[in-house]
XYZ file of C-alpha atoms in Angstrom:
656
model
C 81.280 28.936 34.607
C 81.184 28.438 38.621
C 78.320 26.889 39.617
C 75.524 28.503 41.690
C 77.235 32.041 40.260
C 75.853 34.891 38.417
C 76.385 32.985 35.077
C 74.378 30.064 36.180
C 72.075 32.436 37.084
C 71.363 34.559 33.818
C 72.062 31.476 32.293
C 68.403 29.830 33.120
C 66.385 32.526 33.329
C 67.490 34.527 29.917
C 65.358 32.589 27.687
C 61.971 33.132 29.731
C 62.273 37.710 29.029
C 61.101 37.087 25.535
C 58.019 35.021 26.862
C 55.438 38.902 27.252
C 57.142 39.996 23.743
C 54.804 37.889 21.258
C 51.623 36.997 23.430
C 50.302 39.273 25.831
C 50.069 42.207 24.254
C 48.686 42.319 20.333
C 49.444 44.034 17.244
C 47.268 47.359 16.104
C 48.638 48.869 12.865
C 46.962 52.261 11.486
C 46.646 53.026 7.694
C 49.141 53.994 6.108
C 51.991 52.380 9.195
C 54.170 49.474 7.617
C 53.326 45.813 8.047
C 55.735 44.025 10.910
C 57.417 41.082 9.295
C 56.249 37.853 11.433
C 58.763 35.524 13.226
C 59.958 32.347 11.433
C 58.508 30.502 14.524
C 54.786 31.345 14.315
C 53.066 30.235 17.755
C 50.104 30.630 16.210
C 50.752 27.190 15.072
C 50.939 25.482 18.292
C 47.254 27.443 19.615
C 44.612 24.686 19.696
C 41.955 26.416 17.613
C 39.747 24.833 19.662
C 40.825 25.662 22.917
C 40.752 29.433 24.038
C 43.977 30.354 25.764
C 44.601 30.670 30.003
C 46.400 33.374 30.881
C 47.333 34.989 33.914
C 45.059 38.111 35.386
C 47.263 40.832 33.307
C 46.409 44.448 31.927
C 44.299 43.498 27.998
C 41.832 44.536 25.550
C 40.021 42.937 23.523
C 41.534 42.372 20.275
C 39.120 44.076 17.105
C 37.756 42.205 14.464
C 36.769 42.128 11.076
C 35.119 40.291 9.049
C 36.750 39.022 5.352
C 35.386 39.215 2.575
C 33.936 35.317 1.034
C 34.213 35.923 -2.552
C 31.449 32.830 -3.129
C 28.233 35.113 -3.918
C 25.692 32.581 -2.778
C 27.237 33.255 1.156
C 26.329 37.296 0.706
C 23.231 36.046 -0.270
C 22.124 34.316 2.495
C 23.838 36.643 4.559
C 20.951 39.374 3.780
C 18.010 37.084 4.773
C 19.463 34.690 7.271
C 20.345 36.289 11.169
C 21.503 32.737 11.660
C 24.912 33.554 10.117
C 28.246 34.591 11.495
C 27.604 39.119 11.591
C 29.518 40.388 14.085
C 28.562 43.724 15.190
C 29.865 46.754 14.068
C 32.915 48.381 17.013
C 33.284 51.928 17.092
C 36.886 51.938 16.323
C 39.357 54.119 13.686
C 40.131 52.891 11.030
C 41.585 49.963 11.444
C 43.335 47.094 9.351
C 44.248 44.028 11.089
C 48.028 42.116 10.208
C 46.223 38.982 9.304
C 45.666 38.279 5.542
C 42.530 37.775 4.391
C 41.028 34.015 4.138
C 38.954 32.255 2.212
C 36.088 29.920 3.451
C 38.747 26.675 3.352
C 40.200 29.064 6.304
C 37.039 28.372 8.503
C 37.372 24.418 8.011
C 38.655 22.287 10.431
C 39.313 18.790 10.514
C 36.441 18.061 11.688
C 34.403 20.712 9.188
C 33.380 22.580 12.198
C 35.196 26.732 12.054
C 35.488 29.132 14.930
C 34.894 32.868 14.776
C 34.840 34.493 18.452
C 35.001 31.347 20.083
C 31.510 30.093 18.124
C 31.341 26.589 16.104
C 29.949 27.094 13.165
C 28.317 24.024 10.488
C 29.256 23.282 7.160
C 27.161 22.952 4.659
C 27.570 20.805 1.080
C 25.140 21.476 -1.096
C 24.359 18.720 -4.493
C 21.685 17.789 -6.373
C 19.991 14.088 -4.805
C 16.823 13.127 -3.700
C 15.350 9.808 -5.025
C 11.983 10.242 -6.829
C 9.377 7.441 -7.109
C 6.505 7.464 -9.941
C 5.631 3.413 -10.285
C 2.541 2.516 -11.527
C 1.978 -1.269 -11.658
C -0.425 -3.120 -13.379
C -1.461 -7.441 -12.612
C -4.334 -8.265 -14.877
C -5.809 -11.573 -15.336
C -8.332 -12.711 -17.350
C -10.357 -16.056 -18.514
C -13.205 -17.112 -20.614
C -13.980 -20.669 -19.779
C -17.784 -20.760 -21.181
C -17.895 -24.526 -22.016
C -20.766 -26.863 -23.493
C -20.987 -29.859 -22.740
C -23.608 -32.033 -24.001
C -25.146 -36.093 -24.652
C -26.178 -37.155 -27.151
C -29.165 -39.231 -24.958
C -30.731 -36.041 -24.228
C -32.231 -34.317 -27.245
C -35.881 -32.946 -28.218
C -38.796 -34.624 -29.448
C -37.292 -33.466 -32.873
C -34.270 -34.545 -32.111
C -32.106 -32.160 -31.722
C -29.277 -32.186 -29.821
C -30.711 -30.455 -25.905
C -27.813 -27.305 -25.473
C -29.041 -24.608 -23.374
C -29.501 -21.081 -25.042
C -25.981 -18.823 -24.097
C -27.396 -16.667 -20.621
C -26.752 -12.915 -21.519
C -25.388 -11.468 -18.823
C -24.100 -7.889 -20.788
C -27.024 -5.354 -19.261
C -27.252 -6.994 -15.730
C -23.511 -7.176 -14.819
C -22.770 -3.734 -16.755
C -25.510 -2.044 -14.045
C -23.279 -4.583 -11.339
C -20.431 -2.515 -12.307
C -21.921 0.784 -12.324
C -23.582 0.038 -8.530
C -19.729 -0.424 -7.257
C -18.464 2.567 -8.672
C -20.624 4.348 -7.398
C -19.935 3.878 -3.784
C -16.759 5.675 -3.899
C -16.587 9.498 -3.211
C -16.386 11.649 -5.685
C -12.899 13.311 -4.743
C -10.884 10.445 -5.135
C -12.277 8.199 -7.697
C -11.317 4.883 -9.049
C -10.537 6.521 -12.272
C -7.889 8.285 -10.987
C -5.382 5.697 -9.882
C -5.112 4.496 -13.117
C -1.903 6.165 -13.541
C 0.525 8.046 -11.278
C -0.515 11.816 -13.676
C -3.946 11.622 -13.228
C -3.701 10.804 -9.552
C -1.190 13.145 -9.060
C -3.570 16.138 -10.642
C -6.453 14.242 -8.344
C -4.492 14.901 -5.155
C -3.615 18.351 -5.734
C -7.262 19.258 -6.715
C -8.399 17.480 -3.410
C -6.271 19.204 -1.330
C -6.423 22.644 -3.172
C -10.400 22.610 -2.741
C -10.102 21.489 0.959
C -7.893 24.493 2.381
C -10.279 26.974 0.180
C -13.138 25.382 1.547
C -12.304 23.748 5.137
C -13.708 20.542 3.705
C -14.286 17.962 1.266
C -18.165 18.415 -0.050
C -20.252 15.892 -0.081
C -17.817 13.376 1.971
C -18.477 11.753 5.506
C -14.960 12.014 6.544
C -13.322 12.445 10.447
C -10.255 13.451 11.020
C -9.603 10.928 13.526
C -9.664 7.338 11.881
C -11.788 4.322 13.406
C -10.635 2.911 16.039
C -10.126 -1.635 16.255
C -10.979 -3.620 13.623
C -13.972 -2.561 11.713
C -16.347 -5.463 10.424
C -19.346 -5.020 7.952
C -19.446 -1.343 10.096
C -19.048 -2.857 13.166
C -15.790 -3.084 15.191
C -15.460 -7.169 15.958
C -12.362 -9.509 16.377
C -14.482 -12.481 15.581
C -13.278 -15.110 12.793
C -14.907 -14.609 9.254
C -17.237 -17.999 8.470
C -15.746 -20.405 5.735
C -18.850 -23.123 4.547
C -17.442 -26.726 4.574
C -16.521 -28.236 1.416
C -18.939 -30.768 2.303
C -21.397 -28.225 2.093
C -20.415 -27.044 -1.309
C -20.251 -30.914 -2.576
C -21.191 -33.464 -0.354
C -20.513 -35.954 -2.986
C -16.686 -35.201 -2.047
C -15.563 -37.647 0.527
C -14.022 -35.894 3.627
C -10.259 -35.672 3.968
C -8.834 -38.482 5.414
C -5.174 -39.227 7.020
C -2.807 -41.061 4.139
C -2.692 -44.887 4.391
C 0.279 -46.982 3.426
C -1.470 -49.711 2.661
C -4.906 -50.281 0.988
C -6.959 -54.206 0.746
C -10.139 -53.616 -1.489
C -11.860 -56.575 -3.082
C -14.024 -56.517 -5.672
C -17.177 -58.189 -6.335
C -18.923 -57.817 -9.030
C -18.427 -55.304 -11.970
C -19.367 -51.778 -11.665
C -17.997 -48.459 -11.044
C -16.050 -48.434 -8.271
C -17.955 -44.883 -7.147
C -21.383 -46.401 -8.236
C -23.716 -44.813 -10.822
C -23.994 -41.537 -11.652
C -23.895 -37.707 -13.187
C -21.674 -35.194 -11.212
C -20.952 -31.538 -12.243
C -18.917 -29.112 -10.824
C -19.386 -25.408 -12.758
C -18.932 -23.439 -9.799
C -16.245 -23.344 -7.125
C -13.962 -20.949 -8.698
C -11.375 -18.335 -6.802
C -9.907 -14.800 -7.612
C -7.029 -13.316 -5.194
C -5.900 -10.181 -4.831
C -2.615 -9.367 -2.578
C -0.931 -6.423 -2.504
C 1.196 -5.204 -0.116
C 3.766 -1.186 0.438
C 6.209 -0.287 3.160
C 7.133 3.053 2.431
C 10.036 4.065 4.433
C 11.205 6.984 2.697
C 10.087 9.641 5.094
C 10.634 8.007 8.083
C 12.885 10.890 9.750
C 13.784 12.410 12.316
C 12.973 15.456 11.648
C 10.191 17.139 9.085
C 10.024 20.951 8.501
C 7.213 22.318 5.762
C 7.048 25.516 4.910
C 3.335 25.772 3.524
C 0.791 23.357 4.131
C -0.106 20.026 5.359
C -2.130 17.571 3.427
C -2.783 13.734 4.861
C -6.362 11.804 3.534
C -6.415 8.373 4.551
C -9.564 6.156 2.510
C -10.786 2.641 2.716
C -12.988 1.835 -0.086
C -14.375 -2.029 0.153
C -17.934 -2.963 -2.120
C -18.944 -6.352 -2.298
C -21.269 -6.780 -4.989
C -23.322 -10.819 -5.618
C -26.522 -11.030 -7.691
C -27.234 -14.991 -6.570
C -30.567 -15.477 -8.373
C -30.747 -19.581 -8.884
C -33.386 -20.950 -10.461
C -34.110 -25.463 -9.731
C -36.258 -27.586 -10.991
C -36.597 -31.597 -10.019
C -38.821 -33.742 -11.308
C -38.807 -36.981 -9.339
C -40.678 -39.694 -8.387
C -37.932 -40.990 -5.335
C -39.746 -40.986 -1.966
C -36.494 -39.482 -0.459
C -36.314 -35.411 -1.358
C -33.727 -34.327 -2.837
C -31.030 -32.123 -1.249
C -31.103 -28.840 -2.410
C -28.483 -25.900 -0.677
C -28.967 -22.156 -2.449
C -27.991 -20.319 0.881
C -24.864 -19.742 2.460
C -23.310 -16.858 1.038
C -20.763 -14.732 3.301
C -19.513 -11.438 1.989
C -17.570 -9.447 4.256
C -15.376 -5.883 4.712
C -12.582 -6.229 6.960
C -10.800 -2.492 7.760
C -8.404 -0.972 10.211
C -6.260 1.877 10.803
C -3.659 1.659 13.308
C -2.151 4.230 14.018
C 1.195 4.417 16.254
C 1.744 7.577 18.181
C 5.720 8.398 18.191
C 6.635 10.385 21.331
C 10.473 10.867 21.521
C 12.359 14.278 20.842
C 15.203 14.428 18.817
C 17.709 17.276 18.243
C 21.393 17.844 17.821
C 20.990 18.920 14.753
C 23.158 21.720 16.097
C 25.781 20.398 17.316
C 26.919 18.284 13.906
C 29.470 19.462 11.996
C 28.691 18.956 8.249
C 24.894 19.065 6.520
C 24.872 17.336 3.771
C 22.060 18.049 1.611
C 20.484 17.304 -1.273
C 18.410 19.724 -3.372
C 15.927 19.701 -5.685
C 14.147 22.296 -7.360
C 10.592 22.127 -8.386
C 8.071 19.307 -6.572
C 9.188 16.352 -5.362
C 7.165 13.231 -6.190
C 6.870 9.790 -4.009
C 4.200 8.566 -5.892
C 3.377 4.574 -5.756
C 0.398 2.401 -7.646
C -0.753 -1.249 -7.527
C -3.599 -1.818 -9.343
C -4.542 -5.501 -9.739
C -7.882 -6.648 -11.603
C -8.930 -10.711 -12.123
C -11.688 -11.126 -15.239
C -13.649 -14.486 -15.070
C -16.455 -16.029 -17.425
C -17.250 -19.251 -16.272
C -20.370 -19.683 -17.206
C -20.875 -23.219 -18.490
C -23.226 -24.635 -20.273
C -23.390 -29.123 -19.475
C -26.151 -31.888 -19.996
C -25.530 -35.600 -18.579
C -27.263 -38.785 -18.541
C -26.549 -41.726 -16.628
C -25.276 -44.457 -18.615
C -24.989 -46.763 -15.697
C -21.218 -45.227 -15.329
C -19.686 -43.002 -12.968
C -19.316 -39.281 -15.162
C -17.942 -36.101 -13.004
C -17.727 -32.670 -14.905
C -15.679 -30.531 -13.635
C -15.821 -27.098 -16.187
C -15.157 -24.880 -12.614
C -11.990 -24.543 -10.263
C -10.232 -21.935 -12.022
C -7.821 -19.944 -10.739
C -7.060 -16.186 -10.615
C -3.688 -15.075 -8.334
C -2.543 -11.513 -8.218
C 0.296 -10.383 -5.935
C 2.533 -7.490 -5.753
C 4.862 -6.025 -2.545
C 6.966 -2.914 -2.887
C 9.026 -2.035 -0.937
C 11.135 1.950 -0.848
C 13.653 2.560 1.414
C 15.405 6.121 1.627
C 18.027 7.808 4.938
C 17.560 11.207 6.056
C 17.864 12.573 9.108
C 15.955 15.741 8.158
C 13.955 16.754 5.047
C 12.509 20.574 4.749
C 9.640 21.517 2.411
C 9.437 24.786 1.188
C 6.158 23.968 -0.415
C 3.308 22.380 0.674
C 3.086 18.442 1.752
C 0.623 16.291 0.015
C 0.217 12.808 1.849
C -2.158 9.862 0.920
C -2.541 6.522 1.424
C -6.042 4.985 -0.140
C -6.688 1.255 -0.707
C -9.934 0.963 -3.049
C -11.369 -3.283 -2.977
C -14.278 -4.468 -5.570
C -15.829 -7.696 -5.968
C -18.372 -8.033 -8.152
C -19.480 -11.832 -8.744
C -22.481 -12.958 -11.098
C -23.796 -16.233 -9.930
C -26.918 -17.090 -11.395
C -27.575 -21.051 -12.218
C -29.986 -22.737 -13.114
C -30.304 -27.013 -12.694
C -32.398 -28.972 -13.751
C -32.416 -32.266 -13.121
C -35.022 -35.718 -13.775
C -34.997 -39.120 -11.577
C -37.631 -41.601 -13.579
C -39.690 -44.425 -11.173
C -37.500 -46.541 -11.656
C -34.317 -45.434 -10.411
C -35.422 -45.939 -6.596
C -32.274 -45.231 -3.863
C -30.988 -42.498 -6.063
C -29.185 -39.664 -4.636
C -29.693 -36.239 -5.710
C -27.544 -32.639 -4.405
C -27.644 -29.122 -5.560
C -25.404 -26.902 -4.044
C -26.000 -22.820 -5.894
C -25.129 -20.924 -2.718
C -21.552 -20.636 -0.645
C -20.338 -18.207 -2.179
C -17.122 -16.270 -0.409
C -16.494 -12.281 -0.873
C -14.250 -11.095 1.341
C -12.307 -7.341 1.083
C -9.488 -6.924 4.272
C -7.176 -4.080 4.542
C -5.327 -2.048 6.552
C -3.196 0.902 7.052
C -0.683 1.682 9.169
C 0.634 4.642 9.683
C 4.147 5.510 12.268
C 3.813 9.220 13.461
C 3.527 11.920 16.454
C -0.005 13.329 17.074
C 0.847 17.046 15.540
C 2.598 19.726 14.134
C 4.603 22.745 16.215
C 4.609 26.188 14.671
C 7.650 27.399 12.932
C 9.747 29.669 15.055
C 12.425 32.392 14.026
C 14.934 30.733 13.820
C 13.403 27.757 12.054
C 11.901 30.170 9.208
C 15.599 31.676 9.442
C 17.186 28.654 8.626
C 14.862 27.258 5.543
C 15.953 31.166 3.862
C 19.852 30.091 4.389
C 19.436 26.555 3.249
C 17.224 28.212 0.052
C 19.663 30.655 -0.553
C 22.496 27.679 -0.562
C 24.805 29.202 2.639
C 27.984 27.190 2.767
C 27.815 28.202 6.866
C 25.986 28.521 8.943
C 25.583 29.470 12.706
C 24.024 26.631 15.113
C 20.660 27.738 16.700
C 19.143 26.012 19.075
C 16.034 26.920 18.239
C 15.602 25.047 15.411
C 14.768 21.633 18.242
C 15.719 19.460 14.785
C 17.094 16.043 14.403
C 21.374 15.288 14.602
C 23.624 12.557 13.933
C 25.819 11.454 15.761
C 28.076 10.182 12.948
C 29.175 13.873 12.671
C 27.451 13.989 8.644
C 23.864 15.215 9.076
C 21.932 13.890 5.885
C 19.140 16.867 5.015
C 16.715 16.119 1.620
C 15.733 20.408 0.862
C 12.743 20.479 -1.361
C 12.069 23.681 -3.111
C 8.778 23.119 -4.415
C 5.653 20.753 -2.929
C 6.254 17.035 -1.535
C 3.573 14.600 -2.996
C 4.300 10.934 -0.605
C 1.280 9.163 -1.805
C 0.698 5.365 -1.942
C -2.676 3.942 -3.230
C -3.676 0.214 -4.214
C -6.845 -0.744 -6.462
C -8.013 -4.363 -6.171
C -10.987 -5.743 -8.543
C -12.319 -8.728 -8.787
C -15.137 -9.387 -11.517
C -16.484 -12.838 -12.295
C -19.569 -14.032 -14.237
C -20.536 -17.790 -13.534
C -24.067 -17.945 -14.590
C -23.915 -22.037 -15.319
C -27.098 -24.254 -17.079
C -26.985 -27.679 -15.686
C -29.199 -30.472 -17.241
C -29.274 -34.012 -15.650
C -31.556 -37.017 -16.119
C -31.137 -40.743 -15.048
C -33.249 -43.890 -14.928
C -30.768 -45.982 -13.892
C -31.638 -47.062 -9.902
C -29.332 -46.254 -7.330
C -27.649 -43.575 -9.433
C -26.584 -40.333 -7.705
C -27.133 -36.680 -9.603
C -25.196 -33.911 -8.117
C -24.953 -29.903 -8.796
C -22.107 -27.477 -7.655
C -22.599 -24.357 -9.417
C -21.643 -21.896 -6.122
C -18.700 -22.205 -4.028
C -16.693 -18.815 -5.665
C -14.122 -17.449 -3.384
C -12.922 -13.990 -4.523
C -10.942 -11.515 -2.068
C -8.910 -8.887 -2.053
C -6.043 -8.590 0.973
C -4.384 -4.999 0.397
C -1.848 -3.504 3.470
C -0.147 -0.385 3.020
C 2.075 0.546 6.130
C 3.829 4.462 5.828
C 6.370 5.436 8.461
C 6.132 9.309 9.121
C 8.231 11.559 11.521
C 9.714 9.395 14.557
C 9.676 11.912 17.296
C 7.800 15.000 17.885
C 10.224 17.417 16.011
C 7.618 18.238 13.325
C 7.055 22.367 12.613
C 4.496 24.102 10.681
C 4.480 26.892 8.761
C 1.072 26.999 7.303
C -1.798 24.645 8.041
C -3.059 21.193 8.327
C -5.653 19.182 7.063
C -5.959 15.886 7.562
C -9.081 13.621 7.704
C -9.987 9.498 7.256
C -12.619 7.553 5.006
C -14.278 4.174 5.825
C -17.136 2.767 3.188
C -17.774 -0.706 2.946
C -20.882 -1.469 1.440
C -22.258 -4.885 0.514
C -25.019 -4.931 -2.285
C -26.340 -8.701 -2.622
C -29.203 -9.863 -4.402
C -30.787 -13.441 -3.513
C -33.731 -14.524 -5.213
C -33.763 -18.181 -5.136
C -36.366 -20.690 -7.327
C -36.551 -24.071 -6.209
C -39.661 -26.563 -7.642
C -39.527 -30.467 -6.534
C -42.149 -32.123 -8.190
C -43.065 -35.431 -9.718
C -42.583 -36.657 -13.155
C -46.123 -35.889 -14.395
C -44.733 -32.356 -15.568
C -41.398 -31.785 -16.819
C -39.521 -29.455 -18.471
C -39.465 -29.352 -22.782
C -35.242 -30.135 -22.161
C -36.475 -33.508 -20.424
C -40.166 -34.539 -22.297
C -38.197 -36.644 -25.070
C -35.922 -38.500 -22.185
C -39.008 -39.596 -20.156
C -40.225 -41.041 -22.835
C -37.597 -43.010 -24.442
C -37.052 -44.465 -20.344
C -40.540 -45.739 -19.790
C -40.252 -47.192 -23.469
C -37.196 -48.641 -22.451
C -38.416 -49.746 -19.066
C -41.609 -51.793 -21.152
C -39.370 -53.973 -22.928
C -36.930 -56.876 -21.667
C -33.959 -55.201 -23.083
C -33.881 -51.748 -20.776
C -31.211 -50.355 -23.019
C -33.695 -50.051 -26.396
C -31.388 -47.875 -27.902
C -27.368 -47.594 -28.211
C -26.372 -44.598 -25.903
C -23.008 -42.656 -27.061
C -21.391 -42.706 -23.443
C -18.807 -40.214 -24.955
C -20.174 -36.595 -23.949
C -18.937 -33.275 -26.504
C -17.016 -30.679 -24.411
C -17.235 -27.490 -26.443
C -14.736 -24.860 -25.736
C -16.188 -21.560 -27.155
């Protein structure tokens, strides 16, 4: 071959003469024609399916396209109800057939689960049965029966029988207090419905149905907007609640002092190191309920509801205290005894905290793969916590000073319930075809009966004695707050969103992206979706009840000089503390096909009965239980030996 000659020119350009043969023209075959054989090296395999080829401006025409027939029945059903799916317009042309063979759905899936038809990006949808439901009912119950009897052989009736105060019959009075407490509960959400999840679901469904029919709930003072701030007994306040010091409840207790590592003491006389006295602490009981629910199951980027949306928040707080004390003190001592029957603190504290989410999420149309968990029927995410403390600490104590320091602690019981429930799930989008029922409720009740009786005698020979009676200082506290993270309201569903709802209900496996969906996407390329064909129940309820009966009867007598008498029959503490944290949609991407119903209810009630009777008189008039003791004390004082008869100092403690 001559360099630079004609042969070399032909050699350079011979391969380029075949380029336009299969690229610039398309094959058009009419019915009856034989299909042309494709070359062994198909140039189509070297073309990037995600990028349109670029050509020079040459004469060409658009290649007509015939939609392939998909064998999957579910896709056919979706095409009829959803224009969002791929449905090319019909082209007026002769009866043509494509030279390409028919392909199945799998032929439209690329490596990133996207498909292309006419250059449009498609979404592949995968379905599976799923959705983690929760029906949780946690019950915590404490019950203590601690009714003590303490007697003394030194205190008898004139006929010689031991003085034992009769048992107080409190059943009828306490039942009336319970009835008063439950009467403050809304009729549409009774406390009885909280006992189990089934009754709670039925109550919520019936309440919401009546709500949608009438537009409001009869007999309930509710508001669509929750009160703002920290509400203390009906008023906004940030002040801390008062706490009575122990030195008022039990003055004989020494104030707390720093620990010392070396103690030096000198005892110069025989006798009790704390002096002579009789002390009875029959109260100072504590009941605590603490509960928290963190529900993050519905913390999604987008929420779409085909039906109605119901959201109710309620806090019901009730304190019932009956503290009718009767104190009778007979003394000839010039120093007046100290009697404190006041100091009760009864409070309700509630707060609704709403965090408004303003972010706008989108990107679902650009996420190539949707992984959809399908739950047919209603979806239940219902959690209830029931906490109950019951205590009967009605003590009967009889004490006489006999040259010793004797302290009887028949109270001081502790009951404590603690529960914390956390639910976490991770869906990008939740789509509900039916109604959405959302409810966060807290019920708190403290019911305390603390009507005490104290009878004390201090003879004229017991000079220098000290008498302290504390029958008040009960504390009843309810504290609750409900915290939500949500956007302000819903946007009406548009046509594209209705079409998407229909397509998912028909299990369409291929979707055409539509920017009008305005739903949250996922940068990972896979969107996690929960689809519920029925209603969605998102319910969190906490119920806390403290019931305490502390009707104490104390009798103390002393004929010893310098003796101390002390009775602490109050100082009980009942507290309920509850918190619900319930995040909702974390953006403004919330869409509703029906109506939205929202309300907030706050009930704070304190029912206090405090009628005390305090009588302080000389020893000329005595209660029947102390007549014989006073007579024996006078006889002993007239003899040389003040202890004219043996005294059984081993007091008897009988548990019943």
